[in-house]
Short mmCIF file of N, CA and C in Angstrom, two decimals:
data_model
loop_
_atom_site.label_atom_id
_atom_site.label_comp_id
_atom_site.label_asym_id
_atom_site.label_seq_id
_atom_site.Cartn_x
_atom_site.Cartn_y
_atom_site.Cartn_z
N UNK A 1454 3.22 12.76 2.70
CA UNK A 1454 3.26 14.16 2.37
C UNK A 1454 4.67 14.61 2.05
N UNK A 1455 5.66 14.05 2.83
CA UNK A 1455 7.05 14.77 2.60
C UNK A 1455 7.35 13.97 1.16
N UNK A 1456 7.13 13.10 0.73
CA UNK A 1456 7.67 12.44 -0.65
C UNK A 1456 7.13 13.49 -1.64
N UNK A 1457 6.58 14.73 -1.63
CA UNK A 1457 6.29 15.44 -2.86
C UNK A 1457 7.53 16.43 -2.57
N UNK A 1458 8.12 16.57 -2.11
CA UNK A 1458 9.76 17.04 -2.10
C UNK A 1458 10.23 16.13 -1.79
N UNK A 1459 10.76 15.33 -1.30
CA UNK A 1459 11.62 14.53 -0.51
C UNK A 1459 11.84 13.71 -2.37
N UNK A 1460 10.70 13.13 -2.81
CA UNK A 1460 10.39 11.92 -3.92
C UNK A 1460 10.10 10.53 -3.59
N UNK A 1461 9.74 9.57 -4.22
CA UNK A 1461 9.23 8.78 -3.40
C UNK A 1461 10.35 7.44 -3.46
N UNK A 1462 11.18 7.72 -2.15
CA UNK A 1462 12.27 6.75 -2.27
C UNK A 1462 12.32 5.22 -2.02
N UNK A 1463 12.80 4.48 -2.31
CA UNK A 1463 12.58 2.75 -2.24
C UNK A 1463 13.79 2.62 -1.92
N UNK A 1464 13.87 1.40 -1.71
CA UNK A 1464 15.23 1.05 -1.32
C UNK A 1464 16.19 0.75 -2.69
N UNK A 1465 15.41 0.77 -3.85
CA UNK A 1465 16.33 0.58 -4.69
C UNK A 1465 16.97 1.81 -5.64
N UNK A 1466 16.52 2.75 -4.86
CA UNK A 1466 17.32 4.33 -4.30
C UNK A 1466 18.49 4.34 -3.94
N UNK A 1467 18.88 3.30 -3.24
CA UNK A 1467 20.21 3.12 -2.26
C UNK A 1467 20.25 4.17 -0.97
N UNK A 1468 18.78 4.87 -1.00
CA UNK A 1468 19.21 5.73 0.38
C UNK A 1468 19.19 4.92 1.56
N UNK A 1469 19.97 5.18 2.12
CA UNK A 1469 20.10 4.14 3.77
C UNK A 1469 18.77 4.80 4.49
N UNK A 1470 18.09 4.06 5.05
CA UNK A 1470 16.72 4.40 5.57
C UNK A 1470 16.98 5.36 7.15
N UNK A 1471 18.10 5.49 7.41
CA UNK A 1471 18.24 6.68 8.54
C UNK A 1471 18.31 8.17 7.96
N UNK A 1472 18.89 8.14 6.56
CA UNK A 1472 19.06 9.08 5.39
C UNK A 1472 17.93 9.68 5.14
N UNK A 1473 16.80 8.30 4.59
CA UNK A 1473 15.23 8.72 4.20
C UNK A 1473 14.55 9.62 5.15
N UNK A 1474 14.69 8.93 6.20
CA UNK A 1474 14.03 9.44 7.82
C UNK A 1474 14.22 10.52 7.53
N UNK A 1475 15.58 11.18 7.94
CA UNK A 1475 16.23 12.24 8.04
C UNK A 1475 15.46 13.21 6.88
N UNK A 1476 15.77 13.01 5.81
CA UNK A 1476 14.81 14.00 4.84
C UNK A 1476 13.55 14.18 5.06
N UNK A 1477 12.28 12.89 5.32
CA UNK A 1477 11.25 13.22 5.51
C UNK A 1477 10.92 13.94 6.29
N UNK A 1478 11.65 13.82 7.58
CA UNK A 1478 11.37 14.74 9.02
C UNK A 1478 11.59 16.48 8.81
N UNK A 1479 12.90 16.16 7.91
CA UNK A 1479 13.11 17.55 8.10
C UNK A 1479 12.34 18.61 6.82
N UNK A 1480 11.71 17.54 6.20
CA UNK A 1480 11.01 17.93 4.96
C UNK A 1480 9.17 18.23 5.71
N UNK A 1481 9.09 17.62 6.70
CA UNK A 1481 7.74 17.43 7.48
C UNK A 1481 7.54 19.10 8.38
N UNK A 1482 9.18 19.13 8.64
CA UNK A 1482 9.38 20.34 9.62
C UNK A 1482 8.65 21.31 8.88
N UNK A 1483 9.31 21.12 7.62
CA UNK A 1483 9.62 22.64 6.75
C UNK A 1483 8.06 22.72 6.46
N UNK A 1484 7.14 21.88 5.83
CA UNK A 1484 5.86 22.04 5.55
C UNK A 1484 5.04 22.53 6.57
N UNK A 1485 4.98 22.02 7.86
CA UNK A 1485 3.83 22.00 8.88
C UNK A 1485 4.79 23.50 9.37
N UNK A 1486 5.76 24.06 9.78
CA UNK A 1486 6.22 25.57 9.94
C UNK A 1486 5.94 26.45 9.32
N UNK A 1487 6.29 26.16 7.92
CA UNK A 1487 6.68 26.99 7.25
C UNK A 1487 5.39 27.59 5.90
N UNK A 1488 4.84 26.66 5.81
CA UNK A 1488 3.55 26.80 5.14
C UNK A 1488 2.26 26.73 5.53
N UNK A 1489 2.23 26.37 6.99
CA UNK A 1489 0.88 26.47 7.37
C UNK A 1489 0.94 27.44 8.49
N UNK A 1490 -0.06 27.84 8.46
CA UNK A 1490 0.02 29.43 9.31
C UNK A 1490 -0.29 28.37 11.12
N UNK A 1491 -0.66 28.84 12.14
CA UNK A 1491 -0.91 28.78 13.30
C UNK A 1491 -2.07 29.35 13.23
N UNK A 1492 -2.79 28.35 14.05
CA UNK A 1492 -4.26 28.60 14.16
C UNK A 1492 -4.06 29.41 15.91
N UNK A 1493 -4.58 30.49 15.46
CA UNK A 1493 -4.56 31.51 16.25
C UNK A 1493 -5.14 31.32 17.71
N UNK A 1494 -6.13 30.57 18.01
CA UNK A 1494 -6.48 30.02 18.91
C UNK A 1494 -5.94 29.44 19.76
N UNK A 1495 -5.31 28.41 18.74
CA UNK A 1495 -4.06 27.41 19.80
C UNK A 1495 -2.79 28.09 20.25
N UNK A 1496 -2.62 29.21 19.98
CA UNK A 1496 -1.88 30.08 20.47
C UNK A 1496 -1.64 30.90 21.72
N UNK A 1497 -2.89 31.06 21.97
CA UNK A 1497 -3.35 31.64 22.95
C UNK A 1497 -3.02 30.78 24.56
N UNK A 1498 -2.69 31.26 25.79
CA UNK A 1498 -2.50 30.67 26.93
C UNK A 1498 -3.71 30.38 27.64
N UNK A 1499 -4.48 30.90 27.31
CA UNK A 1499 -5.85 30.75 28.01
C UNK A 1499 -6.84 29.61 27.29
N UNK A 1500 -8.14 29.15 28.14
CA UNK A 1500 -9.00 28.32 27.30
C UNK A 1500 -8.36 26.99 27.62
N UNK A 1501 -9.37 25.86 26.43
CA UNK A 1501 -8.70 24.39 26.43
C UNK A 1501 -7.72 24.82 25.12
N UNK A 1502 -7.68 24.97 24.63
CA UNK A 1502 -6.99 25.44 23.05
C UNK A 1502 -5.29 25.64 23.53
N UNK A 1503 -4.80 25.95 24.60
CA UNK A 1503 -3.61 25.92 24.91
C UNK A 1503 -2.71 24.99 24.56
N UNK A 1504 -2.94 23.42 24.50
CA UNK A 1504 -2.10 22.13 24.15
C UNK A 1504 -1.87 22.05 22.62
N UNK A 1505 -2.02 23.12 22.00
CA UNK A 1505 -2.50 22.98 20.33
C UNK A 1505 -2.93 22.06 19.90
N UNK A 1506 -4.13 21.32 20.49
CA UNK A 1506 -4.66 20.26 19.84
C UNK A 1506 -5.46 20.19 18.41
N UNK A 1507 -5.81 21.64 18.30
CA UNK A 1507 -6.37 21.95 17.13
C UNK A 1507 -5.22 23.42 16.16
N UNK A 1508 -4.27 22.80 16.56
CA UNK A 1508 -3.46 23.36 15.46
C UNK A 1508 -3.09 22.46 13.78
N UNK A 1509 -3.00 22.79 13.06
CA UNK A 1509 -2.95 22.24 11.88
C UNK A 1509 -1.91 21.99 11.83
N UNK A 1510 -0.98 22.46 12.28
CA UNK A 1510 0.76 22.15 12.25
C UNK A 1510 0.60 21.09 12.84
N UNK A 1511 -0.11 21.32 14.67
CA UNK A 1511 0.57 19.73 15.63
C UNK A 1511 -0.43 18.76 14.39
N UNK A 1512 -1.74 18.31 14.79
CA UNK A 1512 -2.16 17.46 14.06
C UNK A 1512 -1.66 16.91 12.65
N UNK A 1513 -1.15 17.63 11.74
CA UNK A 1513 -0.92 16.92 10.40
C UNK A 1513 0.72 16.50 10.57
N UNK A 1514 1.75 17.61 11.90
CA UNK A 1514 2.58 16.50 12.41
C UNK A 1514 2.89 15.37 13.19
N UNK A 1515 1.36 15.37 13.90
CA UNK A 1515 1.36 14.16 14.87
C UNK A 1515 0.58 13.01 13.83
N UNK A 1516 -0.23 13.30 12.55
CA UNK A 1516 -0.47 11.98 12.12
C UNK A 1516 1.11 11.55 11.34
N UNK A 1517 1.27 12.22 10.87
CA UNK A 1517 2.79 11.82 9.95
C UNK A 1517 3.72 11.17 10.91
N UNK A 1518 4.16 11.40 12.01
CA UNK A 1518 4.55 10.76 12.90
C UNK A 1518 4.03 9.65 13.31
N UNK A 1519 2.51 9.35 13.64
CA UNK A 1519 1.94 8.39 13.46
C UNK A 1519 1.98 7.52 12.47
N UNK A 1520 2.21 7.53 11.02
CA UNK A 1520 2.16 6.74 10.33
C UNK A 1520 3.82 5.87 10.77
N UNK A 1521 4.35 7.05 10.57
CA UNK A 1521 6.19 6.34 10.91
C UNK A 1521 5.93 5.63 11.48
N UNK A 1522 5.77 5.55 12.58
CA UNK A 1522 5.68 4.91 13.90
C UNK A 1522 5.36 3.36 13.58
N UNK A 1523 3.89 3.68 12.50
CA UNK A 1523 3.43 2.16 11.92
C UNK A 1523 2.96 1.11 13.06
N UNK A 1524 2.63 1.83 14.06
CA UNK A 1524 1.91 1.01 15.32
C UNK A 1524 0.64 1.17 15.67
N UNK A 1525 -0.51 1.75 14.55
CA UNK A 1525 -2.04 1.89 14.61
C UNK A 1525 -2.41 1.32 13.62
N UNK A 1526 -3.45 0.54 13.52
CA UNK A 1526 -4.58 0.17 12.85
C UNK A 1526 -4.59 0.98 11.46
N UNK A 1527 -4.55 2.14 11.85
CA UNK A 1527 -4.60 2.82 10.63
C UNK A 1527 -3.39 3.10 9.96
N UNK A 1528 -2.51 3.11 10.46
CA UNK A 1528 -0.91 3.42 9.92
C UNK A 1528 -0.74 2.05 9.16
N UNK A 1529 -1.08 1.22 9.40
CA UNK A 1529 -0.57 0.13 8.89
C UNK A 1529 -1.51 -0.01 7.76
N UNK A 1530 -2.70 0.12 7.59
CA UNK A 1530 -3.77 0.40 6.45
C UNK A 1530 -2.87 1.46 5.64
N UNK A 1531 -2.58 2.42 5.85
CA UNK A 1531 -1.73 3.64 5.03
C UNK A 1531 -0.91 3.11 4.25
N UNK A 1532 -0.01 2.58 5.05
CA UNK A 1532 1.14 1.64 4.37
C UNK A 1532 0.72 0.26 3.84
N UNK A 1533 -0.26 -0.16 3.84
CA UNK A 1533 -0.33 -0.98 2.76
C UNK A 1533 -1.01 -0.38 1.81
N UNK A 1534 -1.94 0.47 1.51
CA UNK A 1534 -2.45 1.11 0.82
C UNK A 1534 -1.55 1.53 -0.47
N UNK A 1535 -0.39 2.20 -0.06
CA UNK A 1535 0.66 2.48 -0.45
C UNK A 1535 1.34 1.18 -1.55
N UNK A 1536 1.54 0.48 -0.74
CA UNK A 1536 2.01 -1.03 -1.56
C UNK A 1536 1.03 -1.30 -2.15
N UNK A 1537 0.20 -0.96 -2.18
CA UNK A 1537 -1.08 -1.72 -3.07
C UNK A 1537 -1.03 -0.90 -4.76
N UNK A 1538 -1.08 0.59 -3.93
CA UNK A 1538 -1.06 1.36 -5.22
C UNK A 1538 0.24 0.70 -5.92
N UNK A 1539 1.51 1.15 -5.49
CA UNK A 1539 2.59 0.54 -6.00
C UNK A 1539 2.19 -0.43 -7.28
N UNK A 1540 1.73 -1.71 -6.91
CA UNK A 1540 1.47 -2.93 -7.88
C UNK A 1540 0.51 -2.69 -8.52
N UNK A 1541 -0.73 -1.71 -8.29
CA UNK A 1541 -1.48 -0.93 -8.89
C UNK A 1541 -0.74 -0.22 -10.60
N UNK A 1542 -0.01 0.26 -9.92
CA UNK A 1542 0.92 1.38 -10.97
C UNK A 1542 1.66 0.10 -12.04
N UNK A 1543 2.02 -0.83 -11.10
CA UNK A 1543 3.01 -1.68 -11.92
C UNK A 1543 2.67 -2.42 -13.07
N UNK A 1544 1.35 -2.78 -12.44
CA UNK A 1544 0.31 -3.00 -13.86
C UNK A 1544 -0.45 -2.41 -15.25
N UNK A 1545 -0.54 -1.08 -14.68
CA UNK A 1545 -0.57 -0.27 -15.73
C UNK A 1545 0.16 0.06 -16.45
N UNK A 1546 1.32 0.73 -15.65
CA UNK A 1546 2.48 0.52 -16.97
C UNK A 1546 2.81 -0.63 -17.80
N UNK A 1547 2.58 -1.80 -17.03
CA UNK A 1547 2.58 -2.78 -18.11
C UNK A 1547 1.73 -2.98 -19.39
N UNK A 1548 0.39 -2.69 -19.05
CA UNK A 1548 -0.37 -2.72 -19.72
C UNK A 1548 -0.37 -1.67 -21.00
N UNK A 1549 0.19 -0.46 -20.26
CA UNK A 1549 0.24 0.72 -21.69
C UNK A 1549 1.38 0.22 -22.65
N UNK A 1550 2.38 -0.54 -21.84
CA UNK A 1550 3.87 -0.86 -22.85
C UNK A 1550 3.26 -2.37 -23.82
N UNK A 1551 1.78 -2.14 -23.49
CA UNK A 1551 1.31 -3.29 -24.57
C UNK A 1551 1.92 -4.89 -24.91
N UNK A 1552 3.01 -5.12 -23.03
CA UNK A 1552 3.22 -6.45 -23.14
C UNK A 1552 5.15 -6.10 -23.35
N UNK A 1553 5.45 -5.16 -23.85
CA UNK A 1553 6.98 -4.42 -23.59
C UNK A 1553 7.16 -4.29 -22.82
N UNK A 1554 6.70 -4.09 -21.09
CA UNK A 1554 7.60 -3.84 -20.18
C UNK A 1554 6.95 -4.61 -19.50
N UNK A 1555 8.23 -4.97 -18.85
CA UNK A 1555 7.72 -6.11 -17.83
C UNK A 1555 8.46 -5.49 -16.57
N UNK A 1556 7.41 -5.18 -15.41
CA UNK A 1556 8.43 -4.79 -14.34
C UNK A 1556 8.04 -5.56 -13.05
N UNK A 1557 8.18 -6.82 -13.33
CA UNK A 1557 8.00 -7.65 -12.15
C UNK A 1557 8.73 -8.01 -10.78
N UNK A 1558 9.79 -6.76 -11.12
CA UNK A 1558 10.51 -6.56 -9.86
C UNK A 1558 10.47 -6.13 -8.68
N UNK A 1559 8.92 -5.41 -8.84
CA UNK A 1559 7.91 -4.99 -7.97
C UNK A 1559 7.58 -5.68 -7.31
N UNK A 1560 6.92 -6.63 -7.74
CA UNK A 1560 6.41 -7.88 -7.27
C UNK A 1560 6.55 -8.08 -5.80
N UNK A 1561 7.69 -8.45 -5.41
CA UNK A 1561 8.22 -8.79 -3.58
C UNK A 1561 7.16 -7.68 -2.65
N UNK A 1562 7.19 -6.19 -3.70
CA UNK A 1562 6.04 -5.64 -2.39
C UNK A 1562 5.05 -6.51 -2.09
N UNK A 1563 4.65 -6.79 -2.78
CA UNK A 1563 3.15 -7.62 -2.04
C UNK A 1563 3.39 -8.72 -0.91
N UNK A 1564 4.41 -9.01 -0.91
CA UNK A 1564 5.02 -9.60 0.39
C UNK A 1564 4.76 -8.59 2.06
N UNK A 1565 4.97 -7.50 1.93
CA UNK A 1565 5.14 -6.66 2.59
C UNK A 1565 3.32 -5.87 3.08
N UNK A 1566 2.11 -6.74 2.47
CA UNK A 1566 0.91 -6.05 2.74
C UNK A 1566 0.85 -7.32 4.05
N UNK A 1567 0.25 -6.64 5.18
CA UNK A 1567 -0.58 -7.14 5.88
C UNK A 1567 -1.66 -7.66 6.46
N UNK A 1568 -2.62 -6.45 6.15
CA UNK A 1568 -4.00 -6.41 6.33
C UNK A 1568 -4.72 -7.48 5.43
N UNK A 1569 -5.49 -8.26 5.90
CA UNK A 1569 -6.26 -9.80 5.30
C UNK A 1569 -6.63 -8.96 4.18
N UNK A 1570 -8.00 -7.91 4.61
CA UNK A 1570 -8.45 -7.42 3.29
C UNK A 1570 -7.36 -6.34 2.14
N UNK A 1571 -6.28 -6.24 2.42
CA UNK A 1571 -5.30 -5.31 1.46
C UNK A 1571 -4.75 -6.80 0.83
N UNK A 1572 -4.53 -7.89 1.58
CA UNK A 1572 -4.45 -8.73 0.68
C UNK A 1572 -4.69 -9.45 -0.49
N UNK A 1573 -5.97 -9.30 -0.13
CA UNK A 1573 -7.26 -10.07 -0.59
C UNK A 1573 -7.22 -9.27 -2.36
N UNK A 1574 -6.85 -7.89 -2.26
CA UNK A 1574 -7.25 -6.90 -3.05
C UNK A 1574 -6.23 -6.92 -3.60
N UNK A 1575 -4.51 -7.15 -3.27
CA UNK A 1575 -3.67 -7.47 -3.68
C UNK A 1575 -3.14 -9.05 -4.96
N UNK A 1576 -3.97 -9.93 -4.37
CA UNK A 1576 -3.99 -11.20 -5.15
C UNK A 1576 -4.88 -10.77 -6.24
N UNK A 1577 -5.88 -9.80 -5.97
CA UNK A 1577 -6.62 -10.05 -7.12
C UNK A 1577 -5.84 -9.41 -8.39
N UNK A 1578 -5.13 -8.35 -7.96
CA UNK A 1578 -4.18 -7.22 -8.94
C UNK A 1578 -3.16 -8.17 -9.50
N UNK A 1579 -2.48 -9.22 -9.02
CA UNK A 1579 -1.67 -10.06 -9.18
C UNK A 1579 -2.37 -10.93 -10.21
N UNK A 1580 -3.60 -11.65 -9.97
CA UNK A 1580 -4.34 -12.26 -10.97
C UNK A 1580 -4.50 -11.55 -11.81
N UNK A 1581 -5.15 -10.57 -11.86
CA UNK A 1581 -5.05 -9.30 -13.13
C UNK A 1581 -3.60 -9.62 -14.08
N UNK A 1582 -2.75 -9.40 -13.38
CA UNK A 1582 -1.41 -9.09 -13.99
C UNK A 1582 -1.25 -10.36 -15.17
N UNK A 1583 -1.65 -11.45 -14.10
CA UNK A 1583 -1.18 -12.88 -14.97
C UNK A 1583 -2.13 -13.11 -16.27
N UNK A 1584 -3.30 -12.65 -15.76
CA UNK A 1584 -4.43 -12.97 -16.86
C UNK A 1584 -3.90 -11.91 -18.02
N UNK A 1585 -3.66 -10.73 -17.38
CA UNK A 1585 -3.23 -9.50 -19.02
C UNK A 1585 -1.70 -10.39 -19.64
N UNK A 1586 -0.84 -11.15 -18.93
CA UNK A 1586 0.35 -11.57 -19.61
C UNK A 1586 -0.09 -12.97 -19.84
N UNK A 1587 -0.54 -13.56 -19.92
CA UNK A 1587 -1.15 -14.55 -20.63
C UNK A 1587 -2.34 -14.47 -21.51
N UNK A 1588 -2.97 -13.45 -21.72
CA UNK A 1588 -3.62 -12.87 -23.03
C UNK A 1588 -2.44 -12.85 -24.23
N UNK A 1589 -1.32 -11.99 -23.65
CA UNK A 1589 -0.31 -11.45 -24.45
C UNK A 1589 0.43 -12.55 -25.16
N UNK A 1590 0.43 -13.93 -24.62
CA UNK A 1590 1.26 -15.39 -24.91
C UNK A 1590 3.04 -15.25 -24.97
N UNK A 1591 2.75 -14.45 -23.12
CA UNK A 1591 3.98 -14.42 -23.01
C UNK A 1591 4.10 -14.53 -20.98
N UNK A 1592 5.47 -15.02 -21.08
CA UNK A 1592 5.35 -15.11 -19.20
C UNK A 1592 6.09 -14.18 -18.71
N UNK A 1593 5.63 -13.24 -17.95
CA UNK A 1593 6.45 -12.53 -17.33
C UNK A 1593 7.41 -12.55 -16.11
N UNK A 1594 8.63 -11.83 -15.71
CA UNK A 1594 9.66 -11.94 -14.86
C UNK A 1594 8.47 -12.50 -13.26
N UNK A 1595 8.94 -12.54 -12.70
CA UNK A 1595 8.66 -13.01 -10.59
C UNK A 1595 7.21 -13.83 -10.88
N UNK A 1596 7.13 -14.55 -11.71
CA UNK A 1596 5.97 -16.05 -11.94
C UNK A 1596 5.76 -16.29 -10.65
N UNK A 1597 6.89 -17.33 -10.12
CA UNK A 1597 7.01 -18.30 -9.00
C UNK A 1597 6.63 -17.33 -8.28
N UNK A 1598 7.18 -16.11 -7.49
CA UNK A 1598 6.62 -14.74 -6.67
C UNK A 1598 5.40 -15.27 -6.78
N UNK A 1599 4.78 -14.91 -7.75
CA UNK A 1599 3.10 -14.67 -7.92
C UNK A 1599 2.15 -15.17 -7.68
N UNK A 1600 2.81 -16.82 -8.10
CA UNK A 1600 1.91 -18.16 -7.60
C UNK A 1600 2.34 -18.28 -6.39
N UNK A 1601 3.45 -17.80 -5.92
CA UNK A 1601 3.17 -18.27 -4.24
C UNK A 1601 2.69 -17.75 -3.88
N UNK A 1602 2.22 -15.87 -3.65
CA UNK A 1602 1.87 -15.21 -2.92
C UNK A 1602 0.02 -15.31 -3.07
N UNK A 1603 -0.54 -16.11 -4.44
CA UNK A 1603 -1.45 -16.45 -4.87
C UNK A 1603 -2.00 -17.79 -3.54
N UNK A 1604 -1.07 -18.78 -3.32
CA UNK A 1604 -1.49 -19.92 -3.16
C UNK A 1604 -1.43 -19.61 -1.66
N UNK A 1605 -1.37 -18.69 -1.35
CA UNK A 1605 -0.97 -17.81 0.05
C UNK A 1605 -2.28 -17.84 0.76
N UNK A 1606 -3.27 -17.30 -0.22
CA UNK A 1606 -4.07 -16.57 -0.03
C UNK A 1606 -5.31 -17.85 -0.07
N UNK A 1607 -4.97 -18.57 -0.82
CA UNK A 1607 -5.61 -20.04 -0.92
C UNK A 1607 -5.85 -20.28 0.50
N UNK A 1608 -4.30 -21.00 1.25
CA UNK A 1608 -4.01 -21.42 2.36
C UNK A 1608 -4.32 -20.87 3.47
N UNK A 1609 -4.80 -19.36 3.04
CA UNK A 1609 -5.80 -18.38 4.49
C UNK A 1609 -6.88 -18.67 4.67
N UNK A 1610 -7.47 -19.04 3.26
CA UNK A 1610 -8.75 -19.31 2.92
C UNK A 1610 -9.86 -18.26 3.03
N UNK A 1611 -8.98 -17.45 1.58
CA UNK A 1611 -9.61 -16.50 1.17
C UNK A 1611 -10.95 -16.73 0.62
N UNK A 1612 -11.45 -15.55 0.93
CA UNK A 1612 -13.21 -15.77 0.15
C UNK A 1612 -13.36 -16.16 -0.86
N UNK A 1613 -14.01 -17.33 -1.40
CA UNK A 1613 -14.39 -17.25 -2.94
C UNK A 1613 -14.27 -16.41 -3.44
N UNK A 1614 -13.86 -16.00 -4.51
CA UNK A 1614 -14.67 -14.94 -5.16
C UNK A 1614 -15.30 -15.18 -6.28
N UNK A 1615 -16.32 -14.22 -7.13
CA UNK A 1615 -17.25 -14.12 -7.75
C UNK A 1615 -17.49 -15.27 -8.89
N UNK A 1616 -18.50 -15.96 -9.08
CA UNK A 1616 -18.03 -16.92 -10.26
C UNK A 1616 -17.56 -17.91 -9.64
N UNK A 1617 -16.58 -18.50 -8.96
CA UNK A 1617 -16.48 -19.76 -8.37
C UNK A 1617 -17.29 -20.23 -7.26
N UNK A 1618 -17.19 -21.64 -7.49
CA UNK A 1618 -18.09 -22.82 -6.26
C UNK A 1618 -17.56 -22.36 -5.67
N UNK A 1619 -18.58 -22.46 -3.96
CA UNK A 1619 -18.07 -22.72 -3.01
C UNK A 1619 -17.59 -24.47 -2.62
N UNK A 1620 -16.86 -24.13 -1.50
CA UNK A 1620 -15.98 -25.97 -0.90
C UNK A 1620 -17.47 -27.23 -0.88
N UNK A 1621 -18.51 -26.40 -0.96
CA UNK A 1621 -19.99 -27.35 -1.00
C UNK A 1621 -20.39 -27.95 -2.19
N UNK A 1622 -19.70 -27.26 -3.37
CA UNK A 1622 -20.44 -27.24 -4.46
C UNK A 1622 -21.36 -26.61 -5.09
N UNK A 1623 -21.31 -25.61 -4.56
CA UNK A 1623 -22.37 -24.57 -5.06
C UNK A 1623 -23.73 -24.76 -4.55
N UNK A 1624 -24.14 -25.45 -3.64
CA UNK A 1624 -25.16 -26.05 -3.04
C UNK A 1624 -25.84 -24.56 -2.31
N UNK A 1625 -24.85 -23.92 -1.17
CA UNK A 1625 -25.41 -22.85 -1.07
C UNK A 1625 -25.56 -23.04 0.81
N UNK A 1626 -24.88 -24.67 1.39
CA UNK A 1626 -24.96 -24.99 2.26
C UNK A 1626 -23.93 -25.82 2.93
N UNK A 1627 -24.10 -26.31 4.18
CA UNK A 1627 -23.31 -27.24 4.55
C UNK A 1627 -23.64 -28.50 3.82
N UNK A 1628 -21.92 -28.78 3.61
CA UNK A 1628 -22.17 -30.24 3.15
C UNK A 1628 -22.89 -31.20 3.89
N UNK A 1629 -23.76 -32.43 3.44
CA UNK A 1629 -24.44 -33.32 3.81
C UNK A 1629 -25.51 -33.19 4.33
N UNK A 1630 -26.15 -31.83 4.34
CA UNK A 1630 -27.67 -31.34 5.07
C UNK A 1630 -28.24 -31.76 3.82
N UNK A 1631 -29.84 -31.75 4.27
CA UNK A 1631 -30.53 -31.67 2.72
C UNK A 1631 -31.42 -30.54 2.59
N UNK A 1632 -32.21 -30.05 2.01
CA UNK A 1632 -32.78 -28.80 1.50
C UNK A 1632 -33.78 -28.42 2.77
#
């Protein structure tokens, strides 16, 4: 939320990441104060409603804090989500520059996803990428990147996917049973 003022900074921003902090927080302040009213309820001393648990300020500052934090299940889904779009984006622009831009400098994010299935969804965007630059009969910048983070996903022993045998042969079973 704070990156729609703040902008959405990377490290190849050069902001020192105590810098970033620093803006988002105080960019987090200014939104959840200053633009969202107080739910009148949670205001009040009386009732359960006293802890502002149902204030719109605490909640949309306690998930944002939560994501920072990056120590829930779901924070960490957020943030890869995030990286996903990223290489998401990176591909498209490639694709509109019709094989002119190559911005494979992106690439290293996908290093940075965690989650098996953000992975999973990640290699495939990566295959995407290679298949649209080899339509084009041309190779693009972070290759080696690509095939490793590809053969990555091999070595987890990612799901088939669609169209390929399975390790059986397409049988549909364990090897060496019979029908």
């Amino acid at each position: 939320m704070a990156e729609c003022l703040v902008g959405d900074l990377t490290p190849l921003d050069g902001v020192p990441k105590a810098e970033k902090s620093r803006r988002e927080r105080s960019t987090m302040d200014f939104l959840t104060s200053s633009l969202l009213p107080p739910n009148p309820s949670s205001s009040s001393d009386s009732g359960s409603n006293a802890n502002n648990n149902d204030d719109p300020r605490t909640l949309i500052s306690s998930a944002w804090a939560e994501y920072e934090a990056d120590t829930t299940p779901e924070a960490r889904f957020v943030h890869d989500v995030d990286k996903l779009e990223l290489l998401l984006q990176m591909v498209e622009y490639e694709r509109r520059g019709d094989g002119a831009v190559d911005l494979g400098e992106f690439v290293h994010v996908a290093r940075g996803i965690r989650l098996r299935e953000m992975k999973a969804w990640c290699r495939e965007v990566l295959r995407e990428r290679r298949a649209f630059w080899e339509a084009k009969g041309k190779v693009p910048s972070c290759v080696a990147d690509v095939e490793e983070i590809l053969r990555e996903g091999e070595e987890d022993g990612e799901e088939v996917r669609e169209g390929e045998e399975e390790a059986d042969g397409g049988k549909g079973g364990e090897a060496g049973k019979g029908p």
